[in-house]
């Protein structure tokens, strides 16, 4: 007995939970973030830069600014 749906959970990178705003990119943000060992704040910036036109527009741009400010704060704290 063969069930073609058995493979639905095998490749999580092939599905997106909560929308489709990343589906059309050649490289998924998570893949770029992971392969480049980006920090949490850097990863958030990449994620929101990729999706802002397709999802929350101005709100996502504000989140980009917020995460940049947090990254700046982190850099200043490690400089001390």
JSON list of C-alpha atoms in Angstrom, two decimals:
[
{"chain": "A", "resi": 1, "resn": "UNK", "atom": "CA", "xyz": [0.00, 0.00, 0.00]},
{"chain": "A", "resi": 2, "resn": "UNK", "atom": "CA", "xyz": [1.50, 3.36, -1.06]},
{"chain": "A", "resi": 3, "resn": "UNK", "atom": "CA", "xyz": [0.48, 6.70, 0.31]},
{"chain": "A", "resi": 4, "resn": "UNK", "atom": "CA", "xyz": [1.85, 9.67, -1.65]},
{"chain": "A", "resi": 5, "resn": "UNK", "atom": "CA", "xyz": [1.22, 11.98, 1.32]},
{"chain": "A", "resi": 6, "resn": "UNK", "atom": "CA", "xyz": [3.82, 10.11, 3.38]},
{"chain": "A", "resi": 7, "resn": "UNK", "atom": "CA", "xyz": [6.47, 12.51, 2.03]},
{"chain": "A", "resi": 8, "resn": "UNK", "atom": "CA", "xyz": [4.66, 15.76, 2.95]},
{"chain": "A", "resi": 9, "resn": "UNK", "atom": "CA", "xyz": [6.59, 16.12, 6.22]},
{"chain": "A", "resi": 10, "resn": "UNK", "atom": "CA", "xyz": [9.89, 14.82, 4.85]},
{"chain": "A", "resi": 11, "resn": "UNK", "atom": "CA", "xyz": [11.04, 18.11, 3.35]},
{"chain": "A", "resi": 12, "resn": "UNK", "atom": "CA", "xyz": [10.05, 21.00, 5.64]},
{"chain": "A", "resi": 13, "resn": "UNK", "atom": "CA", "xyz": [11.84, 23.48, 3.38]},
{"chain": "A", "resi": 14, "resn": "UNK", "atom": "CA", "xyz": [9.21, 22.76, 0.72]},
{"chain": "A", "resi": 15, "resn": "UNK", "atom": "CA", "xyz": [6.33, 24.10, 2.79]},
{"chain": "A", "resi": 16, "resn": "UNK", "atom": "CA", "xyz": [5.63, 27.34, 4.59]},
{"chain": "A", "resi": 17, "resn": "UNK", "atom": "CA", "xyz": [3.40, 27.78, 7.59]},
{"chain": "A", "resi": 18, "resn": "UNK", "atom": "CA", "xyz": [1.36, 30.99, 7.72]},
{"chain": "A", "resi": 19, "resn": "UNK", "atom": "CA", "xyz": [1.50, 32.34, 4.20]},
{"chain": "A", "resi": 20, "resn": "UNK", "atom": "CA", "xyz": [3.44, 32.11, 0.98]},
{"chain": "A", "resi": 21, "resn": "UNK", "atom": "CA", "xyz": [5.51, 35.30, 1.05]},
{"chain": "A", "resi": 22, "resn": "UNK", "atom": "CA", "xyz": [8.84, 33.37, 0.78]},
{"chain": "A", "resi": 23, "resn": "UNK", "atom": "CA", "xyz": [7.81, 30.72, -1.75]},
{"chain": "A", "resi": 24, "resn": "UNK", "atom": "CA", "xyz": [8.94, 32.54, -4.91]},
{"chain": "A", "resi": 25, "resn": "UNK", "atom": "CA", "xyz": [12.51, 33.29, -3.84]},
{"chain": "A", "resi": 26, "resn": "UNK", "atom": "CA", "xyz": [15.34, 31.36, -5.49]},
{"chain": "A", "resi": 27, "resn": "UNK", "atom": "CA", "xyz": [17.00, 31.07, -2.08]},
{"chain": "A", "resi": 28, "resn": "UNK", "atom": "CA", "xyz": [14.82, 30.88, 1.00]},
{"chain": "A", "resi": 29, "resn": "UNK", "atom": "CA", "xyz": [15.78, 33.39, 3.73]},
{"chain": "A", "resi": 30, "resn": "UNK", "atom": "CA", "xyz": [16.32, 30.57, 6.27]},
{"chain": "A", "resi": 31, "resn": "UNK", "atom": "CA", "xyz": [18.83, 28.93, 3.90]},
{"chain": "A", "resi": 32, "resn": "UNK", "atom": "CA", "xyz": [20.77, 32.16, 3.33]},
{"chain": "A", "resi": 33, "resn": "UNK", "atom": "CA", "xyz": [20.76, 32.92, 7.07]},
{"chain": "A", "resi": 34, "resn": "UNK", "atom": "CA", "xyz": [21.89, 29.42, 8.02]},
{"chain": "A", "resi": 35, "resn": "UNK", "atom": "CA", "xyz": [24.60, 29.03, 5.38]},
{"chain": "A", "resi": 36, "resn": "UNK", "atom": "CA", "xyz": [26.08, 32.41, 6.27]},
{"chain": "A", "resi": 37, "resn": "UNK", "atom": "CA", "xyz": [25.96, 31.87, 10.05]},
{"chain": "A", "resi": 38, "resn": "UNK", "atom": "CA", "xyz": [24.13, 35.14, 10.60]},
{"chain": "A", "resi": 39, "resn": "UNK", "atom": "CA", "xyz": [23.22, 36.29, 14.08]},
{"chain": "A", "resi": 40, "resn": "UNK", "atom": "CA", "xyz": [19.62, 36.36, 15.25]},
{"chain": "A", "resi": 41, "resn": "UNK", "atom": "CA", "xyz": [19.27, 40.08, 14.53]},
{"chain": "A", "resi": 42, "resn": "UNK", "atom": "CA", "xyz": [20.95, 39.81, 11.12]},
{"chain": "A", "resi": 43, "resn": "UNK", "atom": "CA", "xyz": [18.66, 36.91, 10.25]},
{"chain": "A", "resi": 44, "resn": "UNK", "atom": "CA", "xyz": [15.58, 38.91, 11.20]},
{"chain": "A", "resi": 45, "resn": "UNK", "atom": "CA", "xyz": [16.71, 41.77, 8.95]},
{"chain": "A", "resi": 46, "resn": "UNK", "atom": "CA", "xyz": [17.17, 39.38, 6.01]},
{"chain": "A", "resi": 47, "resn": "UNK", "atom": "CA", "xyz": [13.76, 37.81, 6.64]},
{"chain": "A", "resi": 48, "resn": "UNK", "atom": "CA", "xyz": [11.91, 41.13, 6.77]},
{"chain": "A", "resi": 49, "resn": "UNK", "atom": "CA", "xyz": [13.81, 42.63, 3.82]},
{"chain": "A", "resi": 50, "resn": "UNK", "atom": "CA", "xyz": [12.72, 39.64, 1.74]},
{"chain": "A", "resi": 51, "resn": "UNK", "atom": "CA", "xyz": [9.07, 39.77, 2.71]},
{"chain": "A", "resi": 52, "resn": "UNK", "atom": "CA", "xyz": [8.10, 43.40, 3.33]},
{"chain": "A", "resi": 53, "resn": "UNK", "atom": "CA", "xyz": [6.66, 44.01, -0.16]},
{"chain": "A", "resi": 54, "resn": "UNK", "atom": "CA", "xyz": [4.56, 40.85, 0.05]},
{"chain": "A", "resi": 55, "resn": "UNK", "atom": "CA", "xyz": [3.32, 40.93, 3.62]},
{"chain": "A", "resi": 56, "resn": "UNK", "atom": "CA", "xyz": [3.27, 43.85, 6.09]},
{"chain": "A", "resi": 57, "resn": "UNK", "atom": "CA", "xyz": [5.02, 46.57, 4.08]},
{"chain": "A", "resi": 58, "resn": "UNK", "atom": "CA", "xyz": [5.66, 49.54, 6.42]},
{"chain": "A", "resi": 59, "resn": "UNK", "atom": "CA", "xyz": [5.41, 47.44, 9.59]},
{"chain": "A", "resi": 60, "resn": "UNK", "atom": "CA", "xyz": [8.08, 45.08, 8.27]},
{"chain": "A", "resi": 61, "resn": "UNK", "atom": "CA", "xyz": [10.30, 48.04, 7.34]},
{"chain": "A", "resi": 62, "resn": "UNK", "atom": "CA", "xyz": [9.92, 49.29, 10.92]},
{"chain": "A", "resi": 63, "resn": "UNK", "atom": "CA", "xyz": [10.94, 45.84, 12.16]},
{"chain": "A", "resi": 64, "resn": "UNK", "atom": "CA", "xyz": [14.06, 46.02, 9.96]},
{"chain": "A", "resi": 65, "resn": "UNK", "atom": "CA", "xyz": [15.00, 49.31, 11.60]},
{"chain": "A", "resi": 66, "resn": "UNK", "atom": "CA", "xyz": [14.29, 47.87, 15.06]},
{"chain": "A", "resi": 67, "resn": "UNK", "atom": "CA", "xyz": [16.50, 44.82, 14.49]},
{"chain": "A", "resi": 68, "resn": "UNK", "atom": "CA", "xyz": [19.27, 47.02, 13.08]},
{"chain": "A", "resi": 69, "resn": "UNK", "atom": "CA", "xyz": [19.10, 49.14, 16.23]},
{"chain": "A", "resi": 70, "resn": "UNK", "atom": "CA", "xyz": [19.29, 46.00, 18.37]},
{"chain": "A", "resi": 71, "resn": "UNK", "atom": "CA", "xyz": [22.34, 44.80, 16.40]},
{"chain": "A", "resi": 72, "resn": "UNK", "atom": "CA", "xyz": [23.99, 48.20, 16.91]},
{"chain": "A", "resi": 73, "resn": "UNK", "atom": "CA", "xyz": [23.30, 47.98, 20.65]},
{"chain": "A", "resi": 74, "resn": "UNK", "atom": "CA", "xyz": [24.77, 44.47, 20.76]},
{"chain": "A", "resi": 75, "resn": "UNK", "atom": "CA", "xyz": [27.93, 45.66, 18.96]},
{"chain": "A", "resi": 76, "resn": "UNK", "atom": "CA", "xyz": [28.31, 48.60, 21.33]},
{"chain": "A", "resi": 77, "resn": "UNK", "atom": "CA", "xyz": [27.88, 46.31, 24.36]},
{"chain": "A", "resi": 78, "resn": "UNK", "atom": "CA", "xyz": [30.54, 43.87, 23.13]},
{"chain": "A", "resi": 79, "resn": "UNK", "atom": "CA", "xyz": [32.92, 46.77, 22.45]},
{"chain": "A", "resi": 80, "resn": "UNK", "atom": "CA", "xyz": [33.07, 47.74, 26.13]}
]
